[in-house]
Amino acid sequence: MRAAAVAPAMVVGLLLSPLFPACSACPPEARALVERPDYATPESAGRSFFAALSCDDAEREYRALGESLKRRYGATFDVYLLGRERLREELGDFVLRNAHRLRPVRREVREDGVVVGYAAGGAERVALLFHRQDYLELRTADGRRIGLPLPAPPGAFLRLEGKDLALELRARDPVFRGLDPDEVVAVVLAGEWKLADVASDGAGDADASEAAPER
């Protein structure tokens, strides 16, 4: 009876195992980035994404994606879980197995964003396109965080009036409906770099004249 109960689980495991190529064990430095991801620059955003890959943390992978990529692979986290394999196939087996070893070696500023090339083993393996996402976040006394994307960097909404710094932002959005201003305990204006696309398969070595040394 016990063997019969275990067998279906073993069969399911065998069927699913080819779908997700084995990643290397999650090292401590990758785990630290998973716990405290850094989206301050394109380079650090990429490393945070690769840390989530190496630790097989789907939720943090999803958080590193920009809005356009979320729409492609699943606009919500639940849908992303179904489409996650397509993104992993696009990245390739080498990137999945060596995600925590990838280091930024070049940066290219383009009209559609910033491309960062990542290398491991002396060669560039993948290039990622990043977009900056600026946002306003209101934090309330009961712990809620109400976010709103901004159409321009935060500085566009700040104005210096003598010695005073004024914030002027006009927003009509249902997310603010029913909000009591007296309950707001913090206002955050910030920007994050998020993964917008896989720019290349990274085949071949990075140009030594343009590439920074691996760190």
mmCIF file with all atom_site columns, C-alpha atoms in Angstrom:
data_model
loop_
_atom_site.group_PDB
_atom_site.id
_atom_site.type_symbol
_atom_site.label_atom_id
_atom_site.label_alt_id
_atom_site.label_comp_id
_atom_site.label_asym_id
_atom_site.label_entity_id
_atom_site.label_seq_id
_atom_site.pdbx_PDB_ins_code
_atom_site.Cartn_x
_atom_site.Cartn_y
_atom_site.Cartn_z
_atom_site.occupancy
_atom_site.B_iso_or_equiv
_atom_site.pdbx_formal_charge
_atom_site.auth_seq_id
_atom_site.auth_comp_id
_atom_site.auth_asym_id
_atom_site.auth_atom_id
_atom_site.pdbx_PDB_model_num
ATOM 1   C CA . MET A 1 1   ? 0.000   0.000  0.000   1.00 0.00 ? 1   MET A CA 1
ATOM 2   C CA . ARG A 1 2   ? 2.780   2.449  0.920   1.00 0.00 ? 2   ARG A CA 1
ATOM 3   C CA . ALA A 1 3   ? 4.685   1.802  -2.328  1.00 0.00 ? 3   ALA A CA 1
ATOM 4   C CA . ALA A 1 4   ? 1.533   2.393  -4.372  1.00 0.00 ? 4   ALA A CA 1
ATOM 5   C CA . ALA A 1 5   ? 0.998   5.758  -2.657  1.00 0.00 ? 5   ALA A CA 1
ATOM 6   C CA . VAL A 1 6   ? 4.538   6.943  -3.381  1.00 0.00 ? 6   VAL A CA 1
ATOM 7   C CA . ALA A 1 7   ? 4.710   5.785  -6.990  1.00 0.00 ? 7   ALA A CA 1
ATOM 8   C CA . PRO A 1 8   ? 2.486   8.527  -8.520  1.00 0.00 ? 8   PRO A CA 1
ATOM 9   C CA . ALA A 1 9   ? 4.631   11.223 -6.908  1.00 0.00 ? 9   ALA A CA 1
ATOM 10  C CA . MET A 1 10  ? 7.751   9.600  -8.369  1.00 0.00 ? 10  MET A CA 1
ATOM 11  C CA . VAL A 1 11  ? 6.157   9.500  -11.817 1.00 0.00 ? 11  VAL A CA 1
ATOM 12  C CA . VAL A 1 12  ? 5.167   13.176 -11.606 1.00 0.00 ? 12  VAL A CA 1
ATOM 13  C CA . GLY A 1 13  ? 8.715   14.053 -10.548 1.00 0.00 ? 13  GLY A CA 1
ATOM 14  C CA . LEU A 1 14  ? 10.172  12.182 -13.513 1.00 0.00 ? 14  LEU A CA 1
ATOM 15  C CA . LEU A 1 15  ? 7.787   13.896 -15.909 1.00 0.00 ? 15  LEU A CA 1
ATOM 16  C CA . LEU A 1 16  ? 8.527   17.375 -14.596 1.00 0.00 ? 16  LEU A CA 1
ATOM 17  C CA . SER A 1 17  ? 12.294  17.051 -14.216 1.00 0.00 ? 17  SER A CA 1
ATOM 18  C CA . PRO A 1 18  ? 13.120  17.692 -17.910 1.00 0.00 ? 18  PRO A CA 1
ATOM 19  C CA . LEU A 1 19  ? 11.058  20.898 -17.820 1.00 0.00 ? 19  LEU A CA 1
ATOM 20  C CA . PHE A 1 20  ? 13.378  22.704 -15.438 1.00 0.00 ? 20  PHE A CA 1
ATOM 21  C CA . PRO A 1 21  ? 17.119  22.246 -16.065 1.00 0.00 ? 21  PRO A CA 1
ATOM 22  C CA . ALA A 1 22  ? 18.978  21.698 -12.846 1.00 0.00 ? 22  ALA A CA 1
ATOM 23  C CA . CYS A 1 23  ? 20.470  24.900 -11.447 1.00 0.00 ? 23  CYS A CA 1
ATOM 24  C CA . SER A 1 24  ? 23.580  24.841 -9.314  1.00 0.00 ? 24  SER A CA 1
ATOM 25  C CA . ALA A 1 25  ? 23.091  24.855 -5.566  1.00 0.00 ? 25  ALA A CA 1
ATOM 26  C CA . CYS A 1 26  ? 22.085  28.252 -4.219  1.00 0.00 ? 26  CYS A CA 1
ATOM 27  C CA . PRO A 1 27  ? 25.299  29.746 -2.740  1.00 0.00 ? 27  PRO A CA 1
ATOM 28  C CA . PRO A 1 28  ? 25.211  32.130 0.256   1.00 0.00 ? 28  PRO A CA 1
ATOM 29  C CA . GLU A 1 29  ? 25.969  35.245 -1.816  1.00 0.00 ? 29  GLU A CA 1
ATOM 30  C CA . ALA A 1 30  ? 23.063  34.451 -4.140  1.00 0.00 ? 30  ALA A CA 1
ATOM 31  C CA . ARG A 1 31  ? 20.753  33.808 -1.201  1.00 0.00 ? 31  ARG A CA 1
ATOM 32  C CA . ALA A 1 32  ? 21.710  37.208 0.257   1.00 0.00 ? 32  ALA A CA 1
ATOM 33  C CA . LEU A 1 33  ? 20.693  38.923 -3.010  1.00 0.00 ? 33  LEU A CA 1
ATOM 34  C CA . VAL A 1 34  ? 17.436  36.981 -3.109  1.00 0.00 ? 34  VAL A CA 1
ATOM 35  C CA . GLU A 1 35  ? 16.604  38.191 0.396   1.00 0.00 ? 35  GLU A CA 1
ATOM 36  C CA . ARG A 1 36  ? 17.649  41.791 -0.372  1.00 0.00 ? 36  ARG A CA 1
ATOM 37  C CA . PRO A 1 37  ? 17.483  42.361 -4.145  1.00 0.00 ? 37  PRO A CA 1
ATOM 38  C CA . ASP A 1 38  ? 19.087  45.483 -5.571  1.00 0.00 ? 38  ASP A CA 1
ATOM 39  C CA . TYR A 1 39  ? 17.416  47.217 -8.512  1.00 0.00 ? 39  TYR A CA 1
ATOM 40  C CA . ALA A 1 40  ? 19.325  50.505 -8.230  1.00 0.00 ? 40  ALA A CA 1
ATOM 41  C CA . THR A 1 41  ? 21.309  49.962 -11.464 1.00 0.00 ? 41  THR A CA 1
ATOM 42  C CA . PRO A 1 42  ? 20.853  47.720 -14.519 1.00 0.00 ? 42  PRO A CA 1
ATOM 43  C CA . GLU A 1 43  ? 23.917  45.698 -13.488 1.00 0.00 ? 43  GLU A CA 1
ATOM 44  C CA . SER A 1 44  ? 22.702  45.053 -9.947  1.00 0.00 ? 44  SER A CA 1
ATOM 45  C CA . ALA A 1 45  ? 19.178  44.328 -11.180 1.00 0.00 ? 45  ALA A CA 1
ATOM 46  C CA . GLY A 1 46  ? 20.591  41.647 -13.468 1.00 0.00 ? 46  GLY A CA 1
ATOM 47  C CA . ARG A 1 47  ? 22.597  40.076 -10.692 1.00 0.00 ? 47  ARG A CA 1
ATOM 48  C CA . SER A 1 48  ? 19.514  40.052 -8.454  1.00 0.00 ? 48  SER A CA 1
ATOM 49  C CA . PHE A 1 49  ? 17.585  38.289 -11.205 1.00 0.00 ? 49  PHE A CA 1
ATOM 50  C CA . PHE A 1 50  ? 20.353  35.709 -11.703 1.00 0.00 ? 50  PHE A CA 1
ATOM 51  C CA . ALA A 1 51  ? 20.483  35.117 -7.945  1.00 0.00 ? 51  ALA A CA 1
ATOM 52  C CA . ALA A 1 52  ? 16.764  34.298 -7.992  1.00 0.00 ? 52  ALA A CA 1
ATOM 53  C CA . LEU A 1 53  ? 17.362  31.938 -10.927 1.00 0.00 ? 53  LEU A CA 1
ATOM 54  C CA . SER A 1 54  ? 20.186  30.133 -9.153  1.00 0.00 ? 54  SER A CA 1
ATOM 55  C CA . CYS A 1 55  ? 18.031  29.731 -6.032  1.00 0.00 ? 55  CYS A CA 1
ATOM 56  C CA . ASP A 1 56  ? 14.991  28.650 -8.106  1.00 0.00 ? 56  ASP A CA 1
ATOM 57  C CA . ASP A 1 57  ? 12.947  31.442 -6.503  1.00 0.00 ? 57  ASP A CA 1
ATOM 58  C CA . ALA A 1 58  ? 10.120  32.101 -8.968  1.00 0.00 ? 58  ALA A CA 1
ATOM 59  C CA . GLU A 1 59  ? 8.597   34.915 -6.931  1.00 0.00 ? 59  GLU A CA 1
ATOM 60  C CA . ARG A 1 60  ? 11.844  36.956 -6.946  1.00 0.00 ? 60  ARG A CA 1
ATOM 61  C CA . GLU A 1 61  ? 12.351  36.174 -10.631 1.00 0.00 ? 61  GLU A CA 1
ATOM 62  C CA . TYR A 1 62  ? 8.937   37.667 -11.301 1.00 0.00 ? 62  TYR A CA 1
ATOM 63  C CA . ARG A 1 63  ? 9.695   40.729 -9.203  1.00 0.00 ? 63  ARG A CA 1
ATOM 64  C CA . ALA A 1 64  ? 12.794  41.453 -11.321 1.00 0.00 ? 64  ALA A CA 1
ATOM 65  C CA . LEU A 1 65  ? 10.760  41.573 -14.544 1.00 0.00 ? 65  LEU A CA 1
ATOM 66  C CA . GLY A 1 66  ? 9.591   44.822 -16.113 1.00 0.00 ? 66  GLY A CA 1
ATOM 67  C CA . GLU A 1 67  ? 5.969   45.351 -17.043 1.00 0.00 ? 67  GLU A CA 1
ATOM 68  C CA . SER A 1 68  ? 6.492   44.468 -20.722 1.00 0.00 ? 68  SER A CA 1
ATOM 69  C CA . LEU A 1 69  ? 8.148   41.152 -19.878 1.00 0.00 ? 69  LEU A CA 1
ATOM 70  C CA . LYS A 1 70  ? 5.489   40.353 -17.286 1.00 0.00 ? 70  LYS A CA 1
ATOM 71  C CA . ARG A 1 71  ? 2.853   40.783 -19.969 1.00 0.00 ? 71  ARG A CA 1
ATOM 72  C CA . ARG A 1 72  ? 4.769   38.443 -22.282 1.00 0.00 ? 72  ARG A CA 1
ATOM 73  C CA . TYR A 1 73  ? 5.256   35.626 -19.773 1.00 0.00 ? 73  TYR A CA 1
ATOM 74  C CA . GLY A 1 74  ? 2.296   36.279 -17.494 1.00 0.00 ? 74  GLY A CA 1
ATOM 75  C CA . ALA A 1 75  ? 0.894   39.561 -16.196 1.00 0.00 ? 75  ALA A CA 1
ATOM 76  C CA . THR A 1 76  ? 0.332   38.051 -12.752 1.00 0.00 ? 76  THR A CA 1
ATOM 77  C CA . PHE A 1 77  ? 2.593   35.838 -10.696 1.00 0.00 ? 77  PHE A CA 1
ATOM 78  C CA . ASP A 1 78  ? 0.256   32.847 -11.023 1.00 0.00 ? 78  ASP A CA 1
ATOM 79  C CA . VAL A 1 79  ? 0.288   33.103 -14.813 1.00 0.00 ? 79  VAL A CA 1
ATOM 80  C CA . TYR A 1 80  ? 4.066   33.613 -14.820 1.00 0.00 ? 80  TYR A CA 1
ATOM 81  C CA . LEU A 1 81  ? 4.461   30.235 -13.135 1.00 0.00 ? 81  LEU A CA 1
ATOM 82  C CA . LEU A 1 82  ? 2.823   28.682 -16.195 1.00 0.00 ? 82  LEU A CA 1
ATOM 83  C CA . GLY A 1 83  ? 4.911   30.640 -18.687 1.00 0.00 ? 83  GLY A CA 1
ATOM 84  C CA . ARG A 1 84  ? 8.160   30.565 -16.712 1.00 0.00 ? 84  ARG A CA 1
ATOM 85  C CA . GLU A 1 85  ? 9.635   27.722 -18.739 1.00 0.00 ? 85  GLU A CA 1
ATOM 86  C CA . ARG A 1 86  ? 9.571   29.809 -21.938 1.00 0.00 ? 86  ARG A CA 1
ATOM 87  C CA . LEU A 1 87  ? 11.800  32.437 -20.335 1.00 0.00 ? 87  LEU A CA 1
ATOM 88  C CA . ARG A 1 88  ? 14.169  29.781 -19.037 1.00 0.00 ? 88  ARG A CA 1
ATOM 89  C CA . GLU A 1 89  ? 14.439  28.243 -22.503 1.00 0.00 ? 89  GLU A CA 1
ATOM 90  C CA . GLU A 1 90  ? 15.241  31.667 -23.923 1.00 0.00 ? 90  GLU A CA 1
ATOM 91  C CA . LEU A 1 91  ? 18.061  32.118 -21.403 1.00 0.00 ? 91  LEU A CA 1
ATOM 92  C CA . GLY A 1 92  ? 19.546  28.692 -22.155 1.00 0.00 ? 92  GLY A CA 1
ATOM 93  C CA . ASP A 1 93  ? 20.963  25.834 -20.108 1.00 0.00 ? 93  ASP A CA 1
ATOM 94  C CA . PHE A 1 94  ? 24.383  27.408 -19.506 1.00 0.00 ? 94  PHE A CA 1
ATOM 95  C CA . VAL A 1 95  ? 22.864  30.544 -17.965 1.00 0.00 ? 95  VAL A CA 1
ATOM 96  C CA . LEU A 1 96  ? 20.537  28.496 -15.779 1.00 0.00 ? 96  LEU A CA 1
ATOM 97  C CA . ARG A 1 97  ? 23.351  26.282 -14.500 1.00 0.00 ? 97  ARG A CA 1
ATOM 98  C CA . ASN A 1 98  ? 25.780  29.163 -13.919 1.00 0.00 ? 98  ASN A CA 1
ATOM 99  C CA . ALA A 1 99  ? 23.434  32.013 -13.039 1.00 0.00 ? 99  ALA A CA 1
ATOM 100 C CA . HIS A 1 100 ? 25.210  32.940 -9.784  1.00 0.00 ? 100 HIS A CA 1
ATOM 101 C CA . ARG A 1 101 ? 28.588  33.072 -11.590 1.00 0.00 ? 101 ARG A CA 1
ATOM 102 C CA . LEU A 1 102 ? 27.518  35.623 -14.228 1.00 0.00 ? 102 LEU A CA 1
ATOM 103 C CA . ARG A 1 103 ? 29.100  39.066 -13.882 1.00 0.00 ? 103 ARG A CA 1
ATOM 104 C CA . PRO A 1 104 ? 28.440  42.290 -15.851 1.00 0.00 ? 104 PRO A CA 1
ATOM 105 C CA . VAL A 1 105 ? 31.179  42.986 -18.396 1.00 0.00 ? 105 VAL A CA 1
ATOM 106 C CA . ARG A 1 106 ? 29.727  45.623 -20.719 1.00 0.00 ? 106 ARG A CA 1
ATOM 107 C CA . ARG A 1 107 ? 27.005  48.262 -20.891 1.00 0.00 ? 107 ARG A CA 1
ATOM 108 C CA . GLU A 1 108 ? 25.340  49.758 -23.954 1.00 0.00 ? 108 GLU A CA 1
ATOM 109 C CA . VAL A 1 109 ? 22.937  52.692 -23.675 1.00 0.00 ? 109 VAL A CA 1
ATOM 110 C CA . ARG A 1 110 ? 20.305  52.518 -26.417 1.00 0.00 ? 110 ARG A CA 1
ATOM 111 C CA . GLU A 1 111 ? 17.117  54.379 -27.256 1.00 0.00 ? 111 GLU A CA 1
ATOM 112 C CA . ASP A 1 112 ? 15.041  51.472 -25.974 1.00 0.00 ? 112 ASP A CA 1
ATOM 113 C CA . GLY A 1 113 ? 16.943  51.059 -22.697 1.00 0.00 ? 113 GLY A CA 1
ATOM 114 C CA . VAL A 1 114 ? 20.254  49.851 -21.326 1.00 0.00 ? 114 VAL A CA 1
ATOM 115 C CA . VAL A 1 115 ? 21.799  46.562 -22.431 1.00 0.00 ? 115 VAL A CA 1
ATOM 116 C CA . VAL A 1 116 ? 24.174  44.801 -20.042 1.00 0.00 ? 116 VAL A CA 1
ATOM 117 C CA . GLY A 1 117 ? 26.268  41.827 -21.111 1.00 0.00 ? 117 GLY A CA 1
ATOM 118 C CA . TYR A 1 118 ? 27.046  39.151 -18.509 1.00 0.00 ? 118 TYR A CA 1
ATOM 119 C CA . ALA A 1 119 ? 29.968  36.760 -18.692 1.00 0.00 ? 119 ALA A CA 1
ATOM 120 C CA . ALA A 1 120 ? 31.136  33.559 -17.059 1.00 0.00 ? 120 ALA A CA 1
ATOM 121 C CA . GLY A 1 121 ? 34.123  31.373 -17.896 1.00 0.00 ? 121 GLY A CA 1
ATOM 122 C CA . GLY A 1 122 ? 35.814  34.157 -19.842 1.00 0.00 ? 122 GLY A CA 1
ATOM 123 C CA . ALA A 1 123 ? 33.003  34.691 -22.375 1.00 0.00 ? 123 ALA A CA 1
ATOM 124 C CA . GLU A 1 124 ? 29.847  36.755 -22.570 1.00 0.00 ? 124 GLU A CA 1
ATOM 125 C CA . ARG A 1 125 ? 26.938  34.376 -22.197 1.00 0.00 ? 125 ARG A CA 1
ATOM 126 C CA . VAL A 1 126 ? 23.839  36.561 -22.239 1.00 0.00 ? 126 VAL A CA 1
ATOM 127 C CA . ALA A 1 127 ? 22.827  40.195 -22.675 1.00 0.00 ? 127 ALA A CA 1
ATOM 128 C CA . LEU A 1 128 ? 19.774  41.674 -21.001 1.00 0.00 ? 128 LEU A CA 1
ATOM 129 C CA . LEU A 1 129 ? 17.808  44.809 -21.802 1.00 0.00 ? 129 LEU A CA 1
ATOM 130 C CA . PHE A 1 130 ? 16.690  46.915 -18.841 1.00 0.00 ? 130 PHE A CA 1
ATOM 131 C CA . HIS A 1 131 ? 14.133  49.703 -18.513 1.00 0.00 ? 131 HIS A CA 1
ATOM 132 C CA . ARG A 1 132 ? 13.918  52.169 -15.649 1.00 0.00 ? 132 ARG A CA 1
ATOM 133 C CA . GLN A 1 133 ? 10.544  52.174 -13.893 1.00 0.00 ? 133 GLN A CA 1
ATOM 134 C CA . ASP A 1 134 ? 9.790   55.257 -11.792 1.00 0.00 ? 134 ASP A CA 1
ATOM 135 C CA . TYR A 1 135 ? 7.017   55.184 -9.248  1.00 0.00 ? 135 TYR A CA 1
ATOM 136 C CA . LEU A 1 136 ? 5.274   56.879 -6.351  1.00 0.00 ? 136 LEU A CA 1
ATOM 137 C CA . GLU A 1 137 ? 4.493   54.848 -3.252  1.00 0.00 ? 137 GLU A CA 1
ATOM 138 C CA . LEU A 1 138 ? 2.297   55.924 -0.354  1.00 0.00 ? 138 LEU A CA 1
ATOM 139 C CA . ARG A 1 139 ? 2.634   54.039 2.925   1.00 0.00 ? 139 ARG A CA 1
ATOM 140 C CA . THR A 1 140 ? -0.217  54.151 5.403   1.00 0.00 ? 140 THR A CA 1
ATOM 141 C CA . ALA A 1 141 ? -0.404  53.711 9.143   1.00 0.00 ? 141 ALA A CA 1
ATOM 142 C CA . ASP A 1 142 ? -2.096  50.313 8.763   1.00 0.00 ? 142 ASP A CA 1
ATOM 143 C CA . GLY A 1 143 ? 0.819   48.962 6.701   1.00 0.00 ? 143 GLY A CA 1
ATOM 144 C CA . ARG A 1 144 ? -0.592  49.372 3.206   1.00 0.00 ? 144 ARG A CA 1
ATOM 145 C CA . ARG A 1 145 ? 1.670   50.338 0.307   1.00 0.00 ? 145 ARG A CA 1
ATOM 146 C CA . ILE A 1 146 ? -0.131  52.081 -2.544  1.00 0.00 ? 146 ILE A CA 1
ATOM 147 C CA . GLY A 1 147 ? 1.936   52.385 -5.700  1.00 0.00 ? 147 GLY A CA 1
ATOM 148 C CA . LEU A 1 148 ? 1.538   54.364 -8.881  1.00 0.00 ? 148 LEU A CA 1
ATOM 149 C CA . PRO A 1 149 ? 3.881   54.336 -11.921 1.00 0.00 ? 149 PRO A CA 1
ATOM 150 C CA . LEU A 1 150 ? 5.282   57.724 -12.912 1.00 0.00 ? 150 LEU A CA 1
ATOM 151 C CA . PRO A 1 151 ? 5.547   58.912 -16.525 1.00 0.00 ? 151 PRO A CA 1
ATOM 152 C CA . ALA A 1 152 ? 8.879   60.645 -15.822 1.00 0.00 ? 152 ALA A CA 1
ATOM 153 C CA . PRO A 1 153 ? 11.784  60.434 -13.331 1.00 0.00 ? 153 PRO A CA 1
ATOM 154 C CA . PRO A 1 154 ? 11.009  61.695 -9.782  1.00 0.00 ? 154 PRO A CA 1
ATOM 155 C CA . GLY A 1 155 ? 12.963  64.918 -10.300 1.00 0.00 ? 155 GLY A CA 1
ATOM 156 C CA . ALA A 1 156 ? 10.367  66.042 -12.840 1.00 0.00 ? 156 ALA A CA 1
ATOM 157 C CA . PHE A 1 157 ? 7.855   66.473 -10.027 1.00 0.00 ? 157 PHE A CA 1
ATOM 158 C CA . LEU A 1 158 ? 10.084  68.425 -7.635  1.00 0.00 ? 158 LEU A CA 1
ATOM 159 C CA . ARG A 1 159 ? 10.356  72.208 -7.597  1.00 0.00 ? 159 ARG A CA 1
ATOM 160 C CA . LEU A 1 160 ? 12.704  74.412 -5.558  1.00 0.00 ? 160 LEU A CA 1
ATOM 161 C CA . GLU A 1 161 ? 10.939  77.475 -4.168  1.00 0.00 ? 161 GLU A CA 1
ATOM 162 C CA . GLY A 1 162 ? 13.508  79.571 -2.331  1.00 0.00 ? 162 GLY A CA 1
ATOM 163 C CA . LYS A 1 163 ? 14.652  77.306 0.472   1.00 0.00 ? 163 LYS A CA 1
ATOM 164 C CA . ASP A 1 164 ? 11.672  74.985 0.174   1.00 0.00 ? 164 ASP A CA 1
ATOM 165 C CA . LEU A 1 165 ? 11.442  71.869 -1.940  1.00 0.00 ? 165 LEU A CA 1
ATOM 166 C CA . ALA A 1 166 ? 7.921   71.326 -3.253  1.00 0.00 ? 166 ALA A CA 1
ATOM 167 C CA . LEU A 1 167 ? 6.406   68.153 -4.674  1.00 0.00 ? 167 LEU A CA 1
ATOM 168 C CA . GLU A 1 168 ? 3.729   68.629 -7.298  1.00 0.00 ? 168 GLU A CA 1
ATOM 169 C CA . LEU A 1 169 ? 2.037   65.559 -8.695  1.00 0.00 ? 169 LEU A CA 1
ATOM 170 C CA . ARG A 1 170 ? -1.405  65.418 -10.242 1.00 0.00 ? 170 ARG A CA 1
ATOM 171 C CA . ALA A 1 171 ? -2.782  61.917 -10.420 1.00 0.00 ? 171 ALA A CA 1
ATOM 172 C CA . ARG A 1 172 ? -6.291  60.673 -10.959 1.00 0.00 ? 172 ARG A CA 1
ATOM 173 C CA . ASP A 1 173 ? -6.205  56.975 -10.360 1.00 0.00 ? 173 ASP A CA 1
ATOM 174 C CA . PRO A 1 174 ? -8.693  54.526 -8.781  1.00 0.00 ? 174 PRO A CA 1
ATOM 175 C CA . VAL A 1 175 ? -5.873  53.290 -6.552  1.00 0.00 ? 175 VAL A CA 1
ATOM 176 C CA . PHE A 1 176 ? -6.262  56.483 -4.495  1.00 0.00 ? 176 PHE A CA 1
ATOM 177 C CA . ARG A 1 177 ? -10.014 56.157 -4.118  1.00 0.00 ? 177 ARG A CA 1
ATOM 178 C CA . GLY A 1 178 ? -11.005 56.169 -0.462  1.00 0.00 ? 178 GLY A CA 1
ATOM 179 C CA . LEU A 1 179 ? -7.494  57.094 0.682   1.00 0.00 ? 179 LEU A CA 1
ATOM 180 C CA . ASP A 1 180 ? -7.415  59.240 3.826   1.00 0.00 ? 180 ASP A CA 1
ATOM 181 C CA . PRO A 1 181 ? -4.397  61.612 3.590   1.00 0.00 ? 181 PRO A CA 1
ATOM 182 C CA . ASP A 1 182 ? -4.173  61.668 7.386   1.00 0.00 ? 182 ASP A CA 1
ATOM 183 C CA . GLU A 1 183 ? -3.346  57.957 7.283   1.00 0.00 ? 183 GLU A CA 1
ATOM 184 C CA . VAL A 1 184 ? -0.302  58.457 5.043   1.00 0.00 ? 184 VAL A CA 1
ATOM 185 C CA . VAL A 1 185 ? 2.910   58.105 7.053   1.00 0.00 ? 185 VAL A CA 1
ATOM 186 C CA . ALA A 1 186 ? 5.434   58.114 4.187   1.00 0.00 ? 186 ALA A CA 1
ATOM 187 C CA . VAL A 1 187 ? 5.686   59.185 0.556   1.00 0.00 ? 187 VAL A CA 1
ATOM 188 C CA . VAL A 1 188 ? 8.354   57.518 -1.572  1.00 0.00 ? 188 VAL A CA 1
ATOM 189 C CA . LEU A 1 189 ? 9.488   58.723 -4.991  1.00 0.00 ? 189 LEU A CA 1
ATOM 190 C CA . ALA A 1 190 ? 11.897  56.252 -6.516  1.00 0.00 ? 190 ALA A CA 1
ATOM 191 C CA . GLY A 1 191 ? 12.979  54.341 -9.580  1.00 0.00 ? 191 GLY A CA 1
ATOM 192 C CA . GLU A 1 192 ? 14.050  50.774 -10.214 1.00 0.00 ? 192 GLU A CA 1
ATOM 193 C CA . TRP A 1 193 ? 15.704  49.027 -13.146 1.00 0.00 ? 193 TRP A CA 1
ATOM 194 C CA . LYS A 1 194 ? 13.782  46.008 -14.341 1.00 0.00 ? 194 LYS A CA 1
ATOM 195 C CA . LEU A 1 195 ? 14.443  43.312 -16.935 1.00 0.00 ? 195 LEU A CA 1
ATOM 196 C CA . ALA A 1 196 ? 12.687  44.216 -20.208 1.00 0.00 ? 196 ALA A CA 1
ATOM 197 C CA . ASP A 1 197 ? 14.025  41.567 -22.588 1.00 0.00 ? 197 ASP A CA 1
ATOM 198 C CA . VAL A 1 198 ? 16.716  39.015 -23.323 1.00 0.00 ? 198 VAL A CA 1
ATOM 199 C CA . ALA A 1 199 ? 18.768  41.008 -25.819 1.00 0.00 ? 199 ALA A CA 1
ATOM 200 C CA . SER A 1 200 ? 20.930  38.132 -27.112 1.00 0.00 ? 200 SER A CA 1
ATOM 201 C CA . ASP A 1 201 ? 21.992  34.569 -26.476 1.00 0.00 ? 201 ASP A CA 1
ATOM 202 C CA . GLY A 1 202 ? 25.452  35.772 -25.535 1.00 0.00 ? 202 GLY A CA 1
ATOM 203 C CA . ALA A 1 203 ? 27.253  33.446 -27.924 1.00 0.00 ? 203 ALA A CA 1
ATOM 204 C CA . GLY A 1 204 ? 30.916  34.321 -28.261 1.00 0.00 ? 204 GLY A CA 1
ATOM 205 C CA . ASP A 1 205 ? 33.417  36.315 -26.250 1.00 0.00 ? 205 ASP A CA 1
ATOM 206 C CA . ALA A 1 206 ? 32.818  39.892 -25.157 1.00 0.00 ? 206 ALA A CA 1
ATOM 207 C CA . ASP A 1 207 ? 34.994  42.438 -26.983 1.00 0.00 ? 207 ASP A CA 1
ATOM 208 C CA . ALA A 1 208 ? 38.075  42.831 -24.821 1.00 0.00 ? 208 ALA A CA 1
ATOM 209 C CA . SER A 1 209 ? 38.428  46.492 -25.797 1.00 0.00 ? 209 SER A CA 1
ATOM 210 C CA . GLU A 1 210 ? 34.962  47.313 -24.420 1.00 0.00 ? 210 GLU A CA 1
ATOM 211 C CA . ALA A 1 211 ? 34.501  44.727 -21.704 1.00 0.00 ? 211 ALA A CA 1
ATOM 212 C CA . ALA A 1 212 ? 35.247  45.484 -18.098 1.00 0.00 ? 212 ALA A CA 1
ATOM 213 C CA . PRO A 1 213 ? 37.171  42.832 -16.141 1.00 0.00 ? 213 PRO A CA 1
ATOM 214 C CA . GLU A 1 214 ? 35.087  40.232 -14.370 1.00 0.00 ? 214 GLU A CA 1
ATOM 215 C CA . ARG A 1 215 ? 34.644  40.810 -10.659 1.00 0.00 ? 215 ARG A CA 1
#
